[in-house]
Short mmCIF file of C-alpha atoms in Angstrom, two decimals:
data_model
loop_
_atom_site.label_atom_id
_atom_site.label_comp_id
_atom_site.label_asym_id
_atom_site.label_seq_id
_atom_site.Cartn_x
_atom_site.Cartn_y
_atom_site.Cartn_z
CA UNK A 8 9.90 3.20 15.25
CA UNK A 9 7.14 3.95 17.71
CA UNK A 10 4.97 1.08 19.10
CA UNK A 11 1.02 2.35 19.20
CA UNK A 12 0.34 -0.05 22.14
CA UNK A 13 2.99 0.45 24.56
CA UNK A 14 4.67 3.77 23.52
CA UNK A 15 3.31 7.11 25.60
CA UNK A 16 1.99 10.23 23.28
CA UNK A 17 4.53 12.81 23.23
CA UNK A 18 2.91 15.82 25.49
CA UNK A 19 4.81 18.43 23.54
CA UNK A 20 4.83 18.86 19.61
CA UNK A 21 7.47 16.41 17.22
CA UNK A 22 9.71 19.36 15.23
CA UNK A 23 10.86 18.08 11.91
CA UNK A 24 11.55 19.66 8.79
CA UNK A 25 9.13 17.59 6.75
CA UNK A 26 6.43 15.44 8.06
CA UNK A 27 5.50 12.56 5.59
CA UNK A 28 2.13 11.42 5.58
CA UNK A 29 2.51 7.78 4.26
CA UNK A 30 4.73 5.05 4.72
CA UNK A 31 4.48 3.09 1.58
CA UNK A 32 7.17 2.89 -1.00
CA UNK A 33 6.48 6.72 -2.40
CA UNK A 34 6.98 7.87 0.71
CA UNK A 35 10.05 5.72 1.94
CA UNK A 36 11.62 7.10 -1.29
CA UNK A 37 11.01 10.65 -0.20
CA UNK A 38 12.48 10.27 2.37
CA UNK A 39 15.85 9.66 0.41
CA UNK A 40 15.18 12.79 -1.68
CA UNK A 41 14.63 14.87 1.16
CA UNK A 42 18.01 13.63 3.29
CA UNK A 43 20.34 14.35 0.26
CA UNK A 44 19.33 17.76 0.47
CA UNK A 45 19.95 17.76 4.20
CA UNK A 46 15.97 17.98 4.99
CA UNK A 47 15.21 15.66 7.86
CA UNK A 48 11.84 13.41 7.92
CA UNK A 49 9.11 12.47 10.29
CA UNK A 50 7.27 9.67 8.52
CA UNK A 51 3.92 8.77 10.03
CA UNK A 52 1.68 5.72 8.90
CA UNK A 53 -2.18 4.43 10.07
CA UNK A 54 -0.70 0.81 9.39
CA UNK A 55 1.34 -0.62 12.21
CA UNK A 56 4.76 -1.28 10.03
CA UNK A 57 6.36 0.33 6.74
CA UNK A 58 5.29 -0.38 3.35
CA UNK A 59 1.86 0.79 2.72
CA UNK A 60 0.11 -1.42 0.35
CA UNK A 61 2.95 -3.31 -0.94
CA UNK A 62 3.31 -4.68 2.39
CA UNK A 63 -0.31 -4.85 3.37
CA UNK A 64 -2.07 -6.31 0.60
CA UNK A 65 0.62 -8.40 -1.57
CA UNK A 66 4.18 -8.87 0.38
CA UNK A 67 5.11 -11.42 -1.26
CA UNK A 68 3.79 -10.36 -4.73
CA UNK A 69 6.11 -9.62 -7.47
CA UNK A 70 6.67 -6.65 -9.11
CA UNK A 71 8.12 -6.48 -12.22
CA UNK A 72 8.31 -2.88 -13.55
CA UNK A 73 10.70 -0.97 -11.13
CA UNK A 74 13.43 0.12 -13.45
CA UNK A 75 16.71 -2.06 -13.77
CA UNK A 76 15.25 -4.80 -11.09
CA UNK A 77 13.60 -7.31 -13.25
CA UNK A 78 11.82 -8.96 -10.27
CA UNK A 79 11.06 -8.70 -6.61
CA UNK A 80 8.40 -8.47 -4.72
CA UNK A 81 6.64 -6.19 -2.39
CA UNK A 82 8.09 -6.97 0.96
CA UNK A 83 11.38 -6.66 -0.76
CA UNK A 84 10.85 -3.53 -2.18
CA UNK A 85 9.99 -2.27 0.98
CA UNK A 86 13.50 -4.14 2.31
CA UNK A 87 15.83 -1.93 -0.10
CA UNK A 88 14.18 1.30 0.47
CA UNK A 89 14.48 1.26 3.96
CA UNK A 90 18.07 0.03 3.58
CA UNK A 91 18.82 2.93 1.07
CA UNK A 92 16.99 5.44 3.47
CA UNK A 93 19.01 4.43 6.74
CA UNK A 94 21.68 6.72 6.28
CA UNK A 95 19.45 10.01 6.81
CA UNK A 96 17.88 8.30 10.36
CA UNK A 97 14.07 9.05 10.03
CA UNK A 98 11.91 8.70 12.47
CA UNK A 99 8.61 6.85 12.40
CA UNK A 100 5.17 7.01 14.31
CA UNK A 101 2.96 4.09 13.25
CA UNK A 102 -0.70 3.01 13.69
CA UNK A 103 -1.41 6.67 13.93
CA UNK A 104 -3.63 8.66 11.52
CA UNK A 105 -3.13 12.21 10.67
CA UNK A 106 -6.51 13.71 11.16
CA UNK A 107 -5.78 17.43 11.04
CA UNK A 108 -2.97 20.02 9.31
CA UNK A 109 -3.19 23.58 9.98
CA UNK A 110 -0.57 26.04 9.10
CA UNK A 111 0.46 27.84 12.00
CA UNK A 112 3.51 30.21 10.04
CA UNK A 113 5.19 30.93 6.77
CA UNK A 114 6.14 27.74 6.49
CA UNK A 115 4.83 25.81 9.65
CA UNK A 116 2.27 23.52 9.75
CA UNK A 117 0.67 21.53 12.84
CA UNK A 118 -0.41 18.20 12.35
CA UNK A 119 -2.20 16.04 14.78
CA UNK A 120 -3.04 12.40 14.70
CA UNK A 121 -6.27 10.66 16.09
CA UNK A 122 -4.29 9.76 19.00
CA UNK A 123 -3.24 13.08 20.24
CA UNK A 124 0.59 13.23 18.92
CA UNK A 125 1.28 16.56 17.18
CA UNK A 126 3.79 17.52 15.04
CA UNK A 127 5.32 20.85 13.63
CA UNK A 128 7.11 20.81 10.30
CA UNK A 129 8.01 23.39 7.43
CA UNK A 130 6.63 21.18 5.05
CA UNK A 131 4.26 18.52 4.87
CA UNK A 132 4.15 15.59 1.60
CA UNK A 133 1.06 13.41 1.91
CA UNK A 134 1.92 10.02 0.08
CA UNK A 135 -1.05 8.16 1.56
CA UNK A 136 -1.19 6.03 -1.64
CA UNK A 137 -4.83 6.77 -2.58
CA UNK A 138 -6.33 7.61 0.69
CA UNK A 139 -7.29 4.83 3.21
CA UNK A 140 -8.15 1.66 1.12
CA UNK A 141 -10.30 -1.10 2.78
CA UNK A 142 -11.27 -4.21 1.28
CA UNK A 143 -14.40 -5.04 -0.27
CA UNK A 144 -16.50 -7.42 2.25
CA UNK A 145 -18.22 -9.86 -0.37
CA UNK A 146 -22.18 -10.40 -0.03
CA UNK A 147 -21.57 -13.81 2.07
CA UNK A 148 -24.08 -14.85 4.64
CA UNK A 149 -21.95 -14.89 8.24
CA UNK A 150 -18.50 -14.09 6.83
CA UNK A 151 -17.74 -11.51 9.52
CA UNK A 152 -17.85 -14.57 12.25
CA UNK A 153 -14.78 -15.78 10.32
CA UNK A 154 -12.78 -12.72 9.04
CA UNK A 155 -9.14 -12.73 10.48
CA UNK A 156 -9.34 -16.33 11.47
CA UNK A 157 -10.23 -18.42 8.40
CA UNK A 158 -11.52 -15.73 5.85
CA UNK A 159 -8.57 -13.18 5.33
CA UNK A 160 -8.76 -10.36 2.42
CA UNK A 161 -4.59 -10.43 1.75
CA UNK A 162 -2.15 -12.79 2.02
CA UNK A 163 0.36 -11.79 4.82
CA UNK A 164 2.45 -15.17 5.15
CA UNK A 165 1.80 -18.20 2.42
CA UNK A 166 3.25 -20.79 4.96
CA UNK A 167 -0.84 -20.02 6.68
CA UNK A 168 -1.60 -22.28 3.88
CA UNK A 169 -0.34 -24.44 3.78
CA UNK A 170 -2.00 -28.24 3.46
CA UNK A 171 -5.22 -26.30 3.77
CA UNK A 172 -8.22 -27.10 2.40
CA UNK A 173 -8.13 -23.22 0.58
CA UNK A 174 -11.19 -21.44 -1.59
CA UNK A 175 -10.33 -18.49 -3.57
CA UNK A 176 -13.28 -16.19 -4.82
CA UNK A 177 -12.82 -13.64 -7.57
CA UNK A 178 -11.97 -13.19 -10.86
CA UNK A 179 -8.89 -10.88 -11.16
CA UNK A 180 -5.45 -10.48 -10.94
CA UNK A 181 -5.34 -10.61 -7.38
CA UNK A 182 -7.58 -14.19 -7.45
CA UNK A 183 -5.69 -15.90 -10.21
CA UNK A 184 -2.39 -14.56 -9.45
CA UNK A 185 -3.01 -16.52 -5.91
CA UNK A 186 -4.65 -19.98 -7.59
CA UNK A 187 -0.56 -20.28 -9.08
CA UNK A 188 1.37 -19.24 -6.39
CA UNK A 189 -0.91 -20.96 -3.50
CA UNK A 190 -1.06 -23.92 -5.61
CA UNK A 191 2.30 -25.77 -4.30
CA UNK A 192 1.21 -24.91 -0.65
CA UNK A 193 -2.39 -25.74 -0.01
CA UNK A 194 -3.93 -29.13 0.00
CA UNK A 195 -6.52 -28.21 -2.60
CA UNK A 196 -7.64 -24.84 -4.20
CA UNK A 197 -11.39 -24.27 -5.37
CA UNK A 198 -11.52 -20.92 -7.14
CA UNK A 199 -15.20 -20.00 -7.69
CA UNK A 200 -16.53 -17.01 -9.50
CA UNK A 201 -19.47 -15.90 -11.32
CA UNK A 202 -18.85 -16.71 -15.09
CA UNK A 203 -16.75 -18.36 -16.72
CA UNK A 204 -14.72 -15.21 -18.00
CA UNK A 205 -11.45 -13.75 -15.83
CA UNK A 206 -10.48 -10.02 -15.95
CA UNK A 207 -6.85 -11.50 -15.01
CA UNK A 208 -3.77 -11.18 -17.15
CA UNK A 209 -4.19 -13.97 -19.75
CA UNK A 210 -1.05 -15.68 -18.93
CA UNK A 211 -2.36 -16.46 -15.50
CA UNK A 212 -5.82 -17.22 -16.88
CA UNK A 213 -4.03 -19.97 -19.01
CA UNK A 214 -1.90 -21.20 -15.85
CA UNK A 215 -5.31 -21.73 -14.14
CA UNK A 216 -6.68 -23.16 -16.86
CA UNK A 217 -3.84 -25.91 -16.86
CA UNK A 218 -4.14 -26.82 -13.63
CA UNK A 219 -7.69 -27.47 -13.33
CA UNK A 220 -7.48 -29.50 -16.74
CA UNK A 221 -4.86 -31.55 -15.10
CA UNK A 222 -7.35 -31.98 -12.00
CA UNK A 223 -5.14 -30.29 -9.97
CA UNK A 224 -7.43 -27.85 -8.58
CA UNK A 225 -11.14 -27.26 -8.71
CA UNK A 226 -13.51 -24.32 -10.77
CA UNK A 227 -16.76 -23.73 -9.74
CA UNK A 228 -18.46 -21.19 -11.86
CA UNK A 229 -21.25 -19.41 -9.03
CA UNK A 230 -21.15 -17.52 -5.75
CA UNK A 231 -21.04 -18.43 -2.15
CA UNK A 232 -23.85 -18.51 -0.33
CA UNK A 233 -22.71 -19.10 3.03
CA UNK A 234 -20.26 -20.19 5.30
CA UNK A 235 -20.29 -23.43 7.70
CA UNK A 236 -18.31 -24.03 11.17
CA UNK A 237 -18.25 -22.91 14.51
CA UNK A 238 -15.72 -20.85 16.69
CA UNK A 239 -14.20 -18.98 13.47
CA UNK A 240 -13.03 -22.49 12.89
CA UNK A 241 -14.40 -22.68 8.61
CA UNK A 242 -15.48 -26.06 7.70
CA UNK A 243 -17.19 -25.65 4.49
CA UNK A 244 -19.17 -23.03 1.89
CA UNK A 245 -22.54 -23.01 0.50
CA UNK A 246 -21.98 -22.37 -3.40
CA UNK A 247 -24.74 -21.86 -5.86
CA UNK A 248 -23.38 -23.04 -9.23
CA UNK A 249 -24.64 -21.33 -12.44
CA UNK A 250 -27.33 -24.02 -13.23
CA UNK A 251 -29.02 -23.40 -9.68
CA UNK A 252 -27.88 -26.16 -7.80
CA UNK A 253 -26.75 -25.44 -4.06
CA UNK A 254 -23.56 -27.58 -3.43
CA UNK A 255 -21.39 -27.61 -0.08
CA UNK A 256 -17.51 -27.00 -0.38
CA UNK A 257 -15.06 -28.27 2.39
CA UNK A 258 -12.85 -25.60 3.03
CA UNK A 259 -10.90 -24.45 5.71
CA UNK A 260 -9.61 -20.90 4.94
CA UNK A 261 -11.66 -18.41 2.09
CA UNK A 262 -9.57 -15.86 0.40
CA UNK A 263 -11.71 -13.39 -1.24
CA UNK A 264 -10.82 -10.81 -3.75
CA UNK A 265 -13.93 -8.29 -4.75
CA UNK A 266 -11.77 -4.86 -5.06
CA UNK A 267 -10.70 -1.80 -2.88
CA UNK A 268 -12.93 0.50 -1.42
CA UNK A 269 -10.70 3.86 -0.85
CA UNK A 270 -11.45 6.58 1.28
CA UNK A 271 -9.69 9.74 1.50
CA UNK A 272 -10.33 10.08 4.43
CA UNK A 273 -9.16 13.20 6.23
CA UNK A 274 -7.52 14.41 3.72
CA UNK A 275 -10.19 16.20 2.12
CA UNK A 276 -10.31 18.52 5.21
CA UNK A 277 -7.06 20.01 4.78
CA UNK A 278 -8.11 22.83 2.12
CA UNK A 279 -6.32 21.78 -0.64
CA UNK A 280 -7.81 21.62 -4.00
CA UNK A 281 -9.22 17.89 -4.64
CA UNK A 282 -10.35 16.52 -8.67
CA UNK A 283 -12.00 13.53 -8.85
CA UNK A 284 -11.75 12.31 -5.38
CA UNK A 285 -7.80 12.91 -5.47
CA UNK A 286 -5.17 15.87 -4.49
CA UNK A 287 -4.66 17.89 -7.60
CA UNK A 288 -0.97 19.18 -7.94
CA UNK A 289 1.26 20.34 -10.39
CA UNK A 290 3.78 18.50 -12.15
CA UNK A 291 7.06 21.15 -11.37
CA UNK A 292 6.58 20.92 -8.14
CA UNK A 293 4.11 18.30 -6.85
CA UNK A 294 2.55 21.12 -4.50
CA UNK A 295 -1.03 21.60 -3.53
CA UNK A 296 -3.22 24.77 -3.84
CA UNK A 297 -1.48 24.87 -0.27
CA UNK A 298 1.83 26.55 -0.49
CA UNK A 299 4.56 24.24 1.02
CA UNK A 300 1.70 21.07 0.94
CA UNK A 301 2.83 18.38 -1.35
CA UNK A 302 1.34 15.11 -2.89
CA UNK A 303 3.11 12.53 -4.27
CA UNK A 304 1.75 9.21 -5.40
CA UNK A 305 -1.49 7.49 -6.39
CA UNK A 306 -3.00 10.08 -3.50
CA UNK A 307 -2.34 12.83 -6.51
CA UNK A 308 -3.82 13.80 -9.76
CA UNK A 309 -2.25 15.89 -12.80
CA UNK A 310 -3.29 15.83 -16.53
CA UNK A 311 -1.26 12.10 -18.01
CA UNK A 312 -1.00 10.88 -14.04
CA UNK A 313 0.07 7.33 -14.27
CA UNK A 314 -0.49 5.53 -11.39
CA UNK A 315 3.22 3.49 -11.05
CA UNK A 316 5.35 3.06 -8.20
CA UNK A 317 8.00 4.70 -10.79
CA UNK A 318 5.68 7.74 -11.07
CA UNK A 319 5.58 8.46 -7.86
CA UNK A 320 9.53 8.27 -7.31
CA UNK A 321 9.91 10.95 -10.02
CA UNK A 322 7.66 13.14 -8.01
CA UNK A 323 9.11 12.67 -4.56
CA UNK A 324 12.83 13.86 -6.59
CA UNK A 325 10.91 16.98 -8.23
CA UNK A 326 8.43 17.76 -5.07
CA UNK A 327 12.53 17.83 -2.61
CA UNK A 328 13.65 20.44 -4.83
CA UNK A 329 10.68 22.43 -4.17
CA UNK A 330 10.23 21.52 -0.30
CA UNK A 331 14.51 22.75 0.35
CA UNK A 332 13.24 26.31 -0.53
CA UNK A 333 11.00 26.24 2.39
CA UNK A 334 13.50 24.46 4.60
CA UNK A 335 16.17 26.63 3.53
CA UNK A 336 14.74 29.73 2.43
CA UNK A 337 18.63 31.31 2.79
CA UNK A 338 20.19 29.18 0.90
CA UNK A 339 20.82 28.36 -2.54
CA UNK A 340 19.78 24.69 -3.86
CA UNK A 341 22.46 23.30 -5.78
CA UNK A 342 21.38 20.47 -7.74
CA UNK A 343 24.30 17.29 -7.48
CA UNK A 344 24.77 13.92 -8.51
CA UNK A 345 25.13 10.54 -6.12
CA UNK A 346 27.39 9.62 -8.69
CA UNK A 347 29.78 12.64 -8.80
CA UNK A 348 29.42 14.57 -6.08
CA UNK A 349 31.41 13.57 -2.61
CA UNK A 350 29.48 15.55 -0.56
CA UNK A 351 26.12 13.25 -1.14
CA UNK A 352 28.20 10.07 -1.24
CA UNK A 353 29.46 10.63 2.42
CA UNK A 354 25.88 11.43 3.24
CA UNK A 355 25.42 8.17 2.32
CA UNK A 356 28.48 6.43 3.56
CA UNK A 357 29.88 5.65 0.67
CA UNK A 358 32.78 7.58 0.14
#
């Protein structure tokens, strides 16, 4: 994988086959579609590692609706695609954002990133997730003074809080889910929202609930005011409780959890035919109103889109069938299973 901060820009154009625009699960995944079908992939990604958001924003988060694994979590996810993708050898560029695609031939496109590295591929798949997604900066008097040293908007490692003094702010899945699972680490947990009502999944409401009846944690219904401490050192928060009353909060690391601002970014310069703030597609092939320009993933809308990791692996299998007749424009795609067919399972190193 390329290194942003120490790795030269190429001075001539990257040839691949297919350039993949996204390297969160989707587009990991593709990248197993595309090699049984001997297509090779270039997989680039703004973020500075693999795994898009399941690695960004919960890595240690489970996940409990890919089929036949009952549990795991993000980060592990993430793991067993790129173990199941090894065989075909991609190649990665990372902490690089694809600002422009042009089409240059029948197929050829020419993609270039914002720091100068160009690529030419027959095919391009943008499984960007849904664009660029940035967090949403809560109304807090100073925060930015604190942000990446005491006030962090995901939770990278769980060990960084442990025995802290933690306060958790929000009132959704992403909040209550990490009240339980921070609980064991930190040395106390204040979870403060607005009302007294939780848009979480009741189960976890009820966990919450439990622990704060037990006085194992603390619930301030209100918002935070402002921050206290020096150096990006947090030492306590300024809440204003739902009576009125301004109370101070020890605290020495804020997690706060007011949504996902997403951006499509460049995207919506490439000339492809957008609904809704999304990539419209259709559902045989996953192509754009640009021939031999896919989408794949929450980046994509159709008419019954779900937006599931699942989804998305059902389009990356439908949108390699399509992308091999651009490839391979000679020769005949013959449609084989892992299970049955030799030919894929040596691919794969399995035979």
């Amino acid at each position: 994988m390329s290194d942003p901060l120490t790795d030269p820009i190429p001075t001539d154009p990257i040839k691949t086959d297919a350039l993949i625009i996204g390297a969160g699960p989707c587009g990991l995944f593709a990248v197993f579609e595309l090699g049984l079908l001997d297509i090779k992939a270039h997989v680039v990604d703004v973020l500075p590692k693999v795994g898009g958001q399941c690695a960004e924003l919960y890595p240690e988060k489970p996940i409990y609706d890919i089929p036949a694994v009952p549990r795991i979590t993000g980060q592990g996810l993430v793991d067993a695609l790129m173990e199941q993708i090894a065989p075909f050898g991609p190649a990665f560029t990372l902490g690089e954002m694809v600002e422009t695609v042009e089409r240059i031939g029948d197929p050829l496109f020419r993609c270039t990133t914002d720091r100068g590295t160009v690529f030419e591929a027959k095919v391009v798949v943008i499984a960007a997730g849904g664009g660029s997604f940035q967090p949403k900066r809560p109304p807090i008097k100073g925060i930015e003074a604190f942000e990446d040293s005491a006030v962090f908007y995901a939770v990278r490692k769980m060990e960084a809080f442990r025995d802290k003094r933690l306060m958790i702010v929000g009132g959704g899945d992403s909040a209550l889910d990490w009240v339980v699972a921070l609980h064991p680490i930190a040395h106390r947990i204040t979870l403060v929202h607005r009302r007294d009502e939780f848009r979480a999944a009741p189960a976890t409401v009820d966990k919450m609930r439990a622990l704060v009846a037990d006085r194992k944690m603390d619930l301030i219904i209100g918002q935070v005011m402002d921050l206290a401490g020096e150096g990006g050192a947090l030492e306590a928060a300024l809440v204003k409780t739902a009576d009125g009353r301004m109370i101070e909060v020890l605290c020495e690391a804020m997690l706060p959890f007011f949504g996902l601002t997403m951006k499509l970014g460049p995207v919506a310069t490439w000339g492809v035919e957008l609904k809704d703030g999304l990539v419209a597609v259709d559902t045989e092939k996953f192509e754009t109103s640009q021939p031999g320009l896919f989408a794949i993933g929450d980046i994509n809308t159709y008419p019954g889109k779900l937006k599931l990791i699942l989804s998305g692996f059902h389009e990356g299998a439908l949108m390699a069938q399509a992308a091999a007749r651009y490839v391979f424009p000679d020769k005949r795609v013959v449609f084989q299973y892992t299970t049955s067919s030799t030919s894929l399972q040596k691919k794969l190193g399995v035979s």
